[in-house]
């Protein structure tokens, strides 16, 4: 048994994701679609696989070179369709005629993320000709099949009416030696004699079915793991289905939830965030909210969340200020000069820190939304006098509905320019001090923890520093195509909090 993957097309509905890569190399739950297909064929015992490439085909060549290092026993040929932009997949298939005609083979389109089980069952099925069909489904854009009383497929096309359709084909086929022979003959007639290079492979299959030359059967793949990926919605579904992560969250002892961009955005609650927290409450899953923003008090956050129908208490809120306080107490530093809001100063005072010392041991920079020139001047004077400074976090900007506004990182840059000094320490995400003390207090191991957030370089990086699972929600800053280029893929990608448990 041989296999062919038709992966020459552009995949324009996945723009901008496919601007820089072919669709078959788009990642689903951290692995390219193509790697799911190759592994499925290999697991099913197929050792001769052909890949038809066109758009950005050189990337597939490089991918296959790397892939082969782990599967040296498998023969993977990459064949180029140089006129992929003027032809359709029947022409691509025809380019593999010398390798496949008269041989039994499986054919799949390069945009189907598929589980090994389906391919293995189809390859091992005693019926020599099969089409993978999702029984009962009807999709306008998909190829539909009609099945007769003998369980034979008698028609395939996109135009089949709902009342006649048995289900959608998912573009996975098994052909016997005899069928392979007549399929390539039919393709040759269409391409060489009729000079029609722009047809679906299914047009040849349909003619053979209608002429009763090909007898094939449906293989029902309902409730099995596969997704044909044409657009971002398909990709979102595939990211969820193919992630190994237990989305019930019941296997976790602590869930850490970022606030801005995850629970709310620009003064608006993100739909379903309250339902998600309700789910955690109903299932006794412990959770904390966390934020780098050191401008507000914990009580202020608890009240803000109440407005969004989320009932919580201030002890469930972790701010970048918490890591700072632990540091101050541990190092017995009481006399400080704080460039921060009155809410932040109050919180420090409650922990016995003097926030406006005339002779500070340390200068503390917070996200001071009440900043005055006088406060900035005093901080710089202390630093010029040799007092070290720390910052609660280092975000350069704070995103708002009116665009970016200055955050601590911008203040730090101004102080650095003025004093030529660097902060001694920065707390807040992505530094692990932000959340690590909770794990130590509660004696919880990183594998029992999941962190949820909307920023890869703060939330994602914090999860890497703690070594725990990370769920990237696309409700805030990060766009799906940005996740694609990150070295450490999130454990799960979800549209928003509610989508995780859906
Ligand atoms: Mg965020």
CSV table of C-alpha atoms and ligand atoms in Angstrom, one decimal:
chain,number,residue,atom,x,y,z
A,1,UNK,CA,0.0,0.0,0.0
A,2,UNK,CA,1.2,3.5,-1.0
A,3,UNK,CA,0.0,6.9,-0.1
A,4,UNK,CA,-0.3,10.3,-1.7
A,5,UNK,CA,-0.9,13.7,0.0
A,6,UNK,CA,-2.1,16.5,-2.2
A,7,UNK,CA,-0.8,19.6,-0.7
A,8,UNK,CA,-0.1,22.0,-3.6
A,9,UNK,CA,-2.9,24.6,-3.0
A,10,UNK,CA,-2.5,28.1,-1.5
A,11,UNK,CA,-5.1,27.9,1.3
A,12,UNK,CA,-6.0,31.6,1.0
A,13,UNK,CA,-8.8,31.4,3.5
A,14,UNK,CA,-6.2,30.9,6.2
A,15,UNK,CA,-4.5,34.2,5.4
A,16,UNK,CA,-2.5,35.8,7.0
A,17,UNK,CA,-1.4,32.4,8.4
A,18,UNK,CA,-0.6,31.0,5.0
A,19,UNK,CA,1.2,34.2,3.8
A,20,UNK,CA,4.5,32.6,4.8
A,21,UNK,CA,3.8,28.8,4.8
A,22,UNK,CA,1.9,26.2,2.9
A,23,UNK,CA,-1.4,25.1,4.6
A,24,UNK,CA,-0.1,21.6,5.2
A,25,UNK,CA,2.5,23.0,7.5
A,26,UNK,CA,0.1,25.1,9.6
A,27,UNK,CA,0.3,23.9,13.2
A,28,UNK,CA,-2.6,22.2,14.8
A,29,UNK,CA,-2.2,21.9,18.6
A,30,UNK,CA,1.5,22.5,18.1
A,31,UNK,CA,2.3,20.1,15.2
A,32,UNK,CA,2.0,20.6,11.5
A,33,UNK,CA,-1.1,19.1,9.7
A,34,UNK,CA,1.3,17.2,7.5
A,35,UNK,CA,3.0,15.5,10.5
A,36,UNK,CA,-0.4,14.1,11.6
A,37,UNK,CA,-0.9,12.6,8.2
A,38,UNK,CA,2.5,11.2,7.8
A,39,UNK,CA,2.5,9.6,11.2
A,40,UNK,CA,-1.0,8.2,10.5
A,41,UNK,CA,0.1,6.5,7.3
A,42,UNK,CA,3.3,5.2,8.9
A,43,UNK,CA,1.4,3.8,11.9
A,44,UNK,CA,-0.9,2.1,9.4
A,45,UNK,CA,2.1,0.4,7.9
A,46,UNK,CA,2.6,2.4,4.8
A,47,UNK,CA,6.2,2.9,3.9
A,48,UNK,CA,5.9,4.7,0.6
A,49,UNK,CA,4.4,8.2,0.7
A,50,UNK,CA,4.3,10.8,-2.0
A,51,UNK,CA,3.6,14.5,-1.3
A,52,UNK,CA,2.4,16.7,-4.1
A,53,UNK,CA,3.5,20.3,-3.4
A,54,UNK,CA,3.1,23.6,-5.1
A,55,UNK,CA,2.7,26.8,-3.1
A,56,UNK,CA,5.8,27.3,-0.9
A,57,UNK,CA,6.7,23.7,-1.7
A,58,UNK,CA,10.4,24.3,-0.7
A,59,UNK,CA,9.2,24.5,2.9
A,60,UNK,CA,7.7,21.0,2.6
A,61,UNK,CA,11.0,19.7,1.2
A,62,UNK,CA,12.8,21.1,4.2
A,63,UNK,CA,10.2,19.7,6.6
A,64,UNK,CA,10.4,16.2,5.1
A,65,UNK,CA,14.2,16.3,5.3
A,66,UNK,CA,13.9,16.8,9.1
A,67,UNK,CA,11.0,14.4,9.5
A,68,UNK,CA,12.9,11.6,7.8
A,69,UNK,CA,15.6,11.7,10.5
A,70,UNK,CA,13.1,10.0,12.8
A,71,UNK,CA,11.6,7.8,10.2
A,72,UNK,CA,14.5,6.7,8.0
A,73,UNK,CA,12.7,3.4,7.1
A,74,UNK,CA,10.0,5.3,5.2
A,75,UNK,CA,10.3,6.5,1.6
A,76,UNK,CA,8.8,9.9,1.3
A,77,UNK,CA,8.9,11.5,-2.2
A,78,UNK,CA,8.1,15.2,-2.7
A,79,UNK,CA,6.8,15.9,-6.2
A,80,UNK,CA,6.4,19.5,-7.4
A,81,UNK,CA,3.4,20.8,-9.3
A,82,UNK,CA,5.1,23.9,-10.9
A,83,UNK,CA,1.7,25.2,-12.2
A,84,UNK,CA,-0.2,24.8,-8.9
A,85,UNK,CA,-1.8,28.2,-9.3
A,86,UNK,CA,-3.4,27.3,-12.7
A,87,UNK,CA,-4.4,23.7,-12.0
A,88,UNK,CA,-6.4,21.7,-9.5
A,89,UNK,CA,-5.7,18.6,-7.5
A,90,UNK,CA,-6.5,16.1,-10.2
A,91,UNK,CA,-3.6,17.5,-12.1
A,92,UNK,CA,-1.4,17.2,-9.0
A,93,UNK,CA,-2.5,13.5,-8.6
A,94,UNK,CA,-1.7,12.9,-12.3
A,95,UNK,CA,1.9,14.1,-11.7
A,96,UNK,CA,2.3,11.0,-9.5
A,97,UNK,CA,1.1,8.6,-12.2
A,98,UNK,CA,4.4,6.8,-12.6
A,99,UNK,CA,4.6,6.1,-8.9
A,100,UNK,CA,1.0,5.1,-8.3
A,101,UNK,CA,-0.9,3.8,-11.4
A,102,UNK,CA,-1.8,0.2,-11.0
A,103,UNK,CA,-0.7,0.2,-7.3
A,104,UNK,CA,-3.1,0.2,-4.3
A,105,UNK,CA,-2.9,3.5,-2.5
A,106,UNK,CA,-4.5,5.9,-0.1
A,107,UNK,CA,-5.1,9.5,-1.1
A,108,UNK,CA,-5.7,12.5,1.2
A,109,UNK,CA,-5.8,16.2,0.8
A,110,UNK,CA,-3.1,18.1,2.7
A,111,UNK,CA,-5.6,20.1,4.8
A,112,UNK,CA,-7.1,17.4,6.9
A,113,UNK,CA,-5.8,16.9,10.5
A,114,UNK,CA,-6.4,13.3,11.1
A,115,UNK,CA,-6.0,10.7,13.9
A,116,UNK,CA,-3.9,7.6,13.2
A,117,UNK,CA,-6.9,5.4,14.1
A,118,UNK,CA,-9.0,6.3,11.1
A,119,UNK,CA,-6.2,5.7,8.6
A,120,UNK,CA,-5.3,2.4,10.2
A,121,UNK,CA,-8.9,1.2,10.1
A,122,UNK,CA,-9.2,2.2,6.4
A,123,UNK,CA,-5.9,0.5,5.4
A,124,UNK,CA,-6.8,-2.7,7.3
A,125,UNK,CA,-10.4,-2.8,6.1
A,126,UNK,CA,-11.1,-5.9,4.0
A,127,UNK,CA,-12.9,-3.7,1.4
A,128,UNK,CA,-10.3,-2.6,-1.1
A,129,UNK,CA,-12.0,0.6,-2.2
A,130,UNK,CA,-13.2,3.0,0.4
A,131,UNK,CA,-14.1,6.7,0.8
A,132,UNK,CA,-14.0,8.2,4.3
A,133,UNK,CA,-17.4,9.8,4.8
A,134,UNK,CA,-19.0,11.5,7.8
A,135,UNK,CA,-22.5,9.9,7.7
A,136,UNK,CA,-25.4,12.3,8.1
A,137,UNK,CA,-23.4,15.5,7.8
A,138,UNK,CA,-24.0,18.1,5.1
A,139,UNK,CA,-21.6,20.9,4.3
A,140,UNK,CA,-22.2,23.3,1.4
A,141,UNK,CA,-18.5,23.4,0.5
A,142,UNK,CA,-17.7,19.7,0.9
A,143,UNK,CA,-17.9,16.8,-1.5
A,144,UNK,CA,-21.0,14.8,-0.7
A,145,UNK,CA,-21.7,11.2,-1.6
A,146,UNK,CA,-24.8,9.2,-2.5
A,147,UNK,CA,-25.0,5.6,-1.3
A,148,UNK,CA,-27.3,2.9,-2.7
A,149,UNK,CA,-29.1,0.1,-0.9
A,150,UNK,CA,-26.1,-2.2,-1.4
A,151,UNK,CA,-23.9,0.3,0.5
A,152,UNK,CA,-22.1,1.3,-2.6
A,153,UNK,CA,-21.2,4.9,-3.4
A,154,UNK,CA,-22.9,5.9,-6.7
A,155,UNK,CA,-22.1,9.6,-6.9
A,156,UNK,CA,-19.7,12.2,-5.5
A,157,UNK,CA,-19.8,15.9,-6.0
A,158,UNK,CA,-20.2,19.3,-4.2
A,159,UNK,CA,-23.6,19.8,-6.0
A,160,UNK,CA,-25.5,16.8,-4.4
A,161,UNK,CA,-28.7,17.9,-2.7
A,162,UNK,CA,-29.2,17.4,1.0
A,163,UNK,CA,-32.1,15.0,0.5
A,164,UNK,CA,-29.8,12.7,-1.6
A,165,UNK,CA,-26.6,13.0,0.4
A,166,UNK,CA,-25.4,10.2,2.7
A,167,UNK,CA,-22.7,12.4,4.2
A,168,UNK,CA,-19.6,14.5,3.5
A,169,UNK,CA,-16.5,13.0,2.1
A,170,UNK,CA,-13.4,14.2,4.1
A,171,UNK,CA,-11.1,13.7,1.0
A,172,UNK,CA,-9.6,10.5,2.2
A,173,UNK,CA,-9.7,7.6,-0.3
A,174,UNK,CA,-8.5,4.0,-0.7
A,175,UNK,CA,-8.1,2.6,-4.2
A,176,UNK,CA,-7.4,-1.0,-5.1
A,177,UNK,CA,-4.9,-1.9,-7.9
A,178,UNK,CA,-7.7,-2.1,-10.4
A,179,UNK,CA,-9.3,1.2,-9.4
A,180,UNK,CA,-5.9,2.9,-9.4
A,181,UNK,CA,-5.5,1.8,-13.0
A,182,UNK,CA,-8.9,3.1,-14.2
A,183,UNK,CA,-8.6,6.3,-12.1
A,184,UNK,CA,-5.4,7.3,-13.8
A,185,UNK,CA,-6.8,6.4,-17.2
A,186,UNK,CA,-9.8,8.6,-16.5
A,187,UNK,CA,-7.6,11.5,-15.2
A,188,UNK,CA,-5.4,11.1,-18.4
A,189,UNK,CA,-8.5,11.4,-20.6
A,190,UNK,CA,-9.6,14.6,-18.8
A,191,UNK,CA,-6.1,16.2,-18.6
A,192,UNK,CA,-4.4,15.0,-21.8
A,193,UNK,CA,-7.2,14.5,-24.2
A,194,UNK,CA,-9.7,17.2,-23.0
A,195,UNK,CA,-6.8,19.5,-21.9
A,196,UNK,CA,-8.7,20.2,-18.7
A,197,UNK,CA,-6.1,20.8,-16.0
A,198,UNK,CA,-8.4,22.5,-13.5
A,199,UNK,CA,-10.6,19.8,-12.1
A,200,UNK,CA,-11.0,18.2,-8.7
A,201,UNK,CA,-9.9,14.5,-8.5
A,202,UNK,CA,-13.5,13.8,-7.5
A,203,UNK,CA,-14.6,14.6,-11.1
A,204,UNK,CA,-12.7,11.6,-12.3
A,205,UNK,CA,-14.0,9.5,-9.4
A,206,UNK,CA,-17.6,10.7,-10.2
A,207,UNK,CA,-17.3,9.6,-13.9
A,208,UNK,CA,-16.1,6.2,-12.9
A,209,UNK,CA,-19.0,5.8,-10.4
A,210,UNK,CA,-21.6,6.9,-12.9
A,211,UNK,CA,-20.2,4.6,-15.5
A,212,UNK,CA,-20.2,1.8,-12.9
A,213,UNK,CA,-16.5,1.2,-13.5
A,214,UNK,CA,-15.6,1.9,-9.9
A,215,UNK,CA,-17.3,0.1,-7.0
A,216,UNK,CA,-16.4,1.7,-3.7
A,217,UNK,CA,-18.0,2.0,-0.2
A,218,UNK,CA,-18.3,4.6,2.5
A,219,UNK,CA,-16.2,4.3,5.6
A,220,UNK,CA,-18.1,6.1,8.3
A,221,UNK,CA,-15.9,8.4,10.4
A,222,UNK,CA,-18.6,10.0,12.5
A,223,UNK,CA,-17.3,10.7,16.1
A,224,UNK,CA,-13.7,10.1,15.1
A,225,UNK,CA,-10.9,12.6,15.4
A,226,UNK,CA,-10.4,14.6,12.2
A,227,UNK,CA,-10.9,18.2,11.0
A,228,UNK,CA,-10.7,19.5,7.5
A,229,UNK,CA,-9.0,22.9,7.9
A,230,UNK,CA,-10.3,25.6,5.5
A,231,UNK,CA,-10.6,28.6,7.7
A,232,UNK,CA,-9.8,30.0,11.2
A,233,UNK,CA,-12.9,28.4,12.7
A,234,UNK,CA,-11.8,25.0,11.5
A,235,UNK,CA,-8.4,25.6,12.9
A,236,UNK,CA,-9.8,26.7,16.3
A,237,UNK,CA,-11.8,23.4,16.4
A,238,UNK,CA,-8.7,21.4,15.4
A,239,UNK,CA,-6.5,23.1,18.0
A,240,UNK,CA,-9.0,21.9,20.7
A,241,UNK,CA,-9.7,18.4,19.4
A,242,UNK,CA,-6.0,17.5,18.8
A,243,UNK,CA,-4.7,18.9,22.1
A,244,UNK,CA,-3.9,16.2,24.6
A,245,UNK,CA,-4.9,18.6,27.4
A,246,UNK,CA,-7.7,17.6,29.8
A,247,UNK,CA,-10.1,20.5,29.2
A,248,UNK,CA,-12.3,19.6,32.2
A,249,UNK,CA,-9.4,21.1,34.3
A,250,UNK,CA,-10.3,18.5,36.9
A,251,UNK,CA,-6.8,17.0,36.8
A,252,UNK,CA,-5.4,20.4,38.0
A,253,UNK,CA,-5.0,21.6,41.6
A,254,UNK,CA,-4.6,25.3,40.8
A,255,UNK,CA,-5.7,27.4,37.8
A,256,UNK,CA,-4.0,30.8,37.5
A,257,UNK,CA,-6.1,33.3,35.4
A,258,UNK,CA,-4.7,36.4,33.9
A,259,UNK,CA,-7.1,39.4,34.1
A,260,UNK,CA,-6.6,42.0,31.3
A,261,UNK,CA,-7.3,40.4,27.9
A,262,UNK,CA,-8.4,37.2,29.6
A,263,UNK,CA,-11.3,38.1,31.9
A,264,UNK,CA,-12.0,41.6,30.6
A,265,UNK,CA,-10.8,44.0,27.9
A,266,UNK,CA,-11.0,47.7,27.8
A,267,UNK,CA,-13.6,48.0,30.6
A,268,UNK,CA,-15.8,45.2,29.1
A,269,UNK,CA,-16.2,41.7,30.4
A,270,UNK,CA,-15.1,39.0,27.9
A,271,UNK,CA,-18.3,37.0,27.3
A,272,UNK,CA,-18.5,33.7,29.3
A,273,UNK,CA,-15.7,34.6,31.7
A,274,UNK,CA,-18.2,34.5,34.6
A,275,UNK,CA,-19.5,31.1,33.4
A,276,UNK,CA,-15.9,29.8,33.4
A,277,UNK,CA,-15.3,30.9,37.0
A,278,UNK,CA,-18.7,29.5,38.0
A,279,UNK,CA,-17.6,26.2,36.5
A,280,UNK,CA,-14.4,26.3,38.6
A,281,UNK,CA,-16.4,27.0,41.7
A,282,UNK,CA,-18.9,24.2,41.0
A,283,UNK,CA,-16.1,21.7,40.5
A,284,UNK,CA,-14.1,22.8,43.5
A,285,UNK,CA,-11.1,23.7,41.4
A,286,UNK,CA,-8.9,26.2,43.2
A,287,UNK,CA,-8.0,29.3,41.2
A,288,UNK,CA,-6.3,32.7,41.5
A,289,UNK,CA,-6.4,35.8,39.3
A,290,UNK,CA,-3.2,37.5,38.5
A,291,UNK,CA,-2.1,40.8,37.0
A,292,UNK,CA,1.1,42.8,36.6
A,293,UNK,CA,-0.8,46.0,37.1
A,294,UNK,CA,0.4,47.4,40.4
A,295,UNK,CA,-1.8,50.6,40.2
A,296,UNK,CA,-4.9,49.1,41.9
A,297,UNK,CA,-5.5,47.5,45.3
A,298,UNK,CA,-6.6,43.9,45.5
A,299,UNK,CA,-9.9,45.0,46.9
A,300,UNK,CA,-10.3,47.3,43.9
A,301,UNK,CA,-9.9,44.3,41.6
A,302,UNK,CA,-12.4,42.2,43.6
A,303,UNK,CA,-14.9,45.0,43.2
A,304,UNK,CA,-14.2,45.4,39.5
A,305,UNK,CA,-14.8,41.6,39.0
A,306,UNK,CA,-18.1,41.8,40.9
A,307,UNK,CA,-19.3,44.3,38.2
A,308,UNK,CA,-18.6,41.5,35.7
A,309,UNK,CA,-20.7,39.0,37.7
A,310,UNK,CA,-17.6,37.3,39.1
A,311,UNK,CA,-17.8,36.9,42.9
A,312,UNK,CA,-14.3,36.8,44.4
A,313,UNK,CA,-12.3,37.9,47.4
A,314,UNK,CA,-9.1,39.9,47.5
A,315,UNK,CA,-7.0,36.9,48.7
A,316,UNK,CA,-7.7,35.4,45.2
A,317,UNK,CA,-6.0,38.2,43.5
A,318,UNK,CA,-2.2,38.1,42.9
A,319,UNK,CA,-0.4,41.3,41.8
A,320,UNK,CA,3.2,42.0,40.9
A,321,UNK,CA,3.3,43.8,44.2
A,322,UNK,CA,3.1,40.5,46.1
A,323,UNK,CA,6.5,39.3,44.8
A,324,UNK,CA,7.9,42.7,45.8
A,325,UNK,CA,6.5,42.5,49.4
A,326,UNK,CA,7.9,39.0,49.9
A,327,UNK,CA,11.3,40.3,48.7
A,328,UNK,CA,11.2,43.3,51.0
A,329,UNK,CA,10.2,41.2,54.0
A,330,UNK,CA,12.8,38.5,53.3
A,331,UNK,CA,15.6,41.1,53.0
A,332,UNK,CA,14.3,43.1,55.9
A,333,UNK,CA,14.0,46.3,53.8
A,334,UNK,CA,11.5,48.6,55.5
A,335,UNK,CA,12.5,52.1,54.4
A,336,UNK,CA,11.6,52.8,50.8
A,337,UNK,CA,10.7,55.5,48.4
A,338,UNK,CA,7.8,54.4,46.3
A,339,UNK,CA,6.9,55.9,43.0
A,340,UNK,CA,3.4,54.4,42.8
A,341,UNK,CA,-0.3,55.0,43.3
A,342,UNK,CA,-1.8,55.6,46.7
A,343,UNK,CA,-3.5,52.2,46.4
A,344,UNK,CA,-0.1,50.6,46.0
A,345,UNK,CA,1.4,52.6,48.9
A,346,UNK,CA,-1.5,51.6,51.1
A,347,UNK,CA,-0.9,48.0,50.4
A,348,UNK,CA,2.8,48.3,51.2
A,349,UNK,CA,2.0,50.2,54.4
A,350,UNK,CA,-0.3,47.4,55.5
A,351,UNK,CA,2.7,45.2,55.3
A,352,UNK,CA,4.8,47.5,57.5
A,353,UNK,CA,6.8,49.1,54.7
A,354,UNK,CA,7.6,52.8,55.1
A,355,UNK,CA,6.8,54.2,51.6
A,356,UNK,CA,8.1,57.7,51.8
A,357,UNK,CA,11.3,57.4,53.8
A,358,UNK,CA,13.7,60.4,53.8
A,359,UNK,CA,16.6,58.0,53.8
A,360,UNK,CA,15.3,55.0,51.8
A,361,UNK,CA,17.2,51.7,51.4
A,362,UNK,CA,15.4,51.1,48.2
A,363,UNK,CA,13.5,53.0,45.5
A,364,UNK,CA,10.4,51.1,44.2
A,365,UNK,CA,8.9,51.9,40.8
A,366,UNK,CA,5.2,50.8,40.4
A,367,UNK,CA,2.7,51.4,37.6
A,368,UNK,CA,2.0,54.9,38.8
A,369,UNK,CA,-1.1,56.3,37.1
A,370,UNK,CA,-0.9,59.2,39.5
A,371,UNK,CA,2.7,60.1,38.4
A,372,UNK,CA,3.9,63.7,38.9
A,373,UNK,CA,7.2,65.3,37.8
A,374,UNK,CA,8.0,65.8,41.5
A,375,UNK,CA,7.7,62.0,42.2
A,376,UNK,CA,9.9,61.2,39.2
A,377,UNK,CA,12.5,63.8,40.2
A,378,UNK,CA,12.7,62.5,43.8
A,379,UNK,CA,13.1,58.9,42.6
A,380,UNK,CA,16.0,60.0,40.3
A,381,UNK,CA,17.6,62.0,43.1
A,382,UNK,CA,17.6,59.0,45.4
A,383,UNK,CA,19.0,56.8,42.6
A,384,UNK,CA,21.7,59.4,41.8
A,385,UNK,CA,22.7,59.2,45.4
A,386,UNK,CA,23.4,55.5,45.0
A,387,UNK,CA,20.1,54.0,46.2
A,388,UNK,CA,19.2,50.9,44.2
A,389,UNK,CA,15.8,50.6,42.5
A,390,UNK,CA,13.4,47.8,41.7
A,391,UNK,CA,10.2,47.7,39.6
A,392,UNK,CA,7.0,45.7,40.1
A,393,UNK,CA,7.1,44.7,36.5
A,394,UNK,CA,8.5,45.7,33.1
A,395,UNK,CA,5.7,46.0,30.6
A,396,UNK,CA,6.6,48.9,28.4
A,397,UNK,CA,3.0,49.8,27.4
A,398,UNK,CA,-0.5,49.2,28.7
A,399,UNK,CA,-2.9,48.5,25.8
A,400,UNK,CA,-6.2,50.4,25.9
A,401,UNK,CA,-9.1,51.0,23.5
A,402,UNK,CA,-7.4,54.3,22.7
A,403,UNK,CA,-4.1,52.6,21.8
A,404,UNK,CA,-1.0,52.0,23.9
A,405,UNK,CA,-0.3,54.2,27.0
A,406,UNK,CA,3.0,54.3,29.0
A,407,UNK,CA,3.5,51.5,31.5
A,408,UNK,CA,6.4,50.9,34.0
A,409,UNK,CA,8.9,49.8,31.3
A,410,UNK,CA,8.6,53.3,29.8
A,411,UNK,CA,9.2,54.9,33.3
A,412,UNK,CA,12.2,52.6,33.8
A,413,UNK,CA,13.6,53.7,30.4
A,414,UNK,CA,13.2,57.4,31.4
A,415,UNK,CA,15.0,56.7,34.8
A,416,UNK,CA,17.7,54.7,33.0
A,417,UNK,CA,18.3,57.6,30.5
A,418,UNK,CA,18.4,60.1,33.4
A,419,UNK,CA,20.6,58.1,35.9
A,420,UNK,CA,22.4,55.5,33.8
A,421,UNK,CA,21.3,52.9,36.3
A,422,UNK,CA,19.5,49.6,35.7
A,423,UNK,CA,16.8,48.2,38.0
A,424,UNK,CA,18.2,45.7,40.5
A,425,UNK,CA,15.2,43.5,40.2
A,426,UNK,CA,11.9,43.3,38.3
A,427,UNK,CA,9.0,41.3,39.8
A,428,UNK,CA,5.8,40.4,38.0
A,429,UNK,CA,5.4,38.1,35.1
A,430,UNK,CA,7.3,36.6,33.4
A,431,UNK,CA,9.4,36.2,36.5
A,432,UNK,CA,8.5,33.1,38.4
A,433,UNK,CA,8.5,34.9,41.8
A,434,UNK,CA,5.1,36.2,40.6
A,435,UNK,CA,3.3,32.9,41.3
A,436,UNK,CA,5.9,30.5,42.7
A,437,UNK,CA,5.2,31.3,46.3
A,438,UNK,CA,1.7,30.0,46.0
A,439,UNK,CA,3.0,26.7,44.7
A,440,UNK,CA,5.4,26.5,47.6
A,441,UNK,CA,2.7,27.6,50.2
A,442,UNK,CA,0.2,25.1,48.9
A,443,UNK,CA,2.8,22.4,48.3
A,444,UNK,CA,1.6,21.9,44.7
A,445,UNK,CA,3.9,20.7,41.9
A,446,UNK,CA,4.0,22.6,38.6
A,447,UNK,CA,2.5,19.7,36.7
A,448,UNK,CA,-0.7,20.2,38.8
A,449,UNK,CA,-1.0,23.8,37.7
A,450,UNK,CA,-2.3,25.5,34.6
A,451,UNK,CA,-1.9,29.1,33.7
A,452,UNK,CA,-4.3,30.9,31.4
A,453,UNK,CA,-3.4,34.2,29.7
A,454,UNK,CA,-3.6,36.2,26.5
A,455,UNK,CA,0.1,37.2,26.1
A,456,UNK,CA,2.8,34.7,25.0
A,457,UNK,CA,5.8,36.8,26.1
A,458,UNK,CA,4.4,37.5,29.7
A,459,UNK,CA,1.9,34.8,30.5
A,460,UNK,CA,3.3,32.1,28.2
A,461,UNK,CA,6.9,32.9,29.3
A,462,UNK,CA,5.8,32.8,33.0
A,463,UNK,CA,4.4,29.3,32.5
A,464,UNK,CA,7.7,28.2,30.9
A,465,UNK,CA,9.6,29.7,33.9
A,466,UNK,CA,7.3,27.8,36.3
A,467,UNK,CA,7.3,24.7,34.1
A,468,UNK,CA,3.5,24.4,34.0
A,469,UNK,CA,0.8,24.0,31.3
A,470,UNK,CA,-0.3,27.1,29.5
A,471,UNK,CA,-3.6,27.9,27.8
A,472,UNK,CA,-3.4,30.8,25.4
A,473,UNK,CA,-6.7,32.6,25.0
A,474,UNK,CA,-7.2,34.6,21.8
A,475,UNK,CA,-9.6,37.1,23.5
A,476,UNK,CA,-6.8,39.7,24.2
A,477,UNK,CA,-3.6,40.6,22.6
A,478,UNK,CA,-2.4,37.5,20.8
A,479,UNK,CA,-3.7,36.5,17.4
A,480,UNK,CA,-3.7,32.9,16.2
A,481,UNK,CA,-1.1,33.4,13.6
A,482,UNK,CA,1.3,34.8,16.2
A,483,UNK,CA,1.1,31.6,18.2
A,484,UNK,CA,2.4,29.8,15.1
A,485,UNK,CA,5.8,31.4,15.3
A,486,UNK,CA,6.5,30.8,19.0
A,487,UNK,CA,9.1,28.1,19.9
A,488,UNK,CA,7.2,26.7,22.9
A,489,UNK,CA,3.6,26.1,21.8
A,490,UNK,CA,0.8,26.6,24.3
A,491,UNK,CA,-0.6,23.3,25.7
A,492,UNK,CA,-4.0,24.5,24.4
A,493,UNK,CA,-5.2,27.4,22.3
A,494,UNK,CA,-8.8,28.6,23.0
A,495,UNK,CA,-10.9,31.5,21.8
A,496,UNK,CA,-11.7,32.6,25.3
A,497,UNK,CA,-12.1,31.2,28.8
A,498,UNK,CA,-15.5,29.6,28.2
A,499,UNK,CA,-14.2,27.9,25.0
A,500,UNK,CA,-11.8,25.9,27.1
A,501,UNK,CA,-14.6,24.0,28.9
A,502,UNK,CA,-17.0,23.9,26.0
B,1,LIG,MG1,-3.4,39.8,29.8
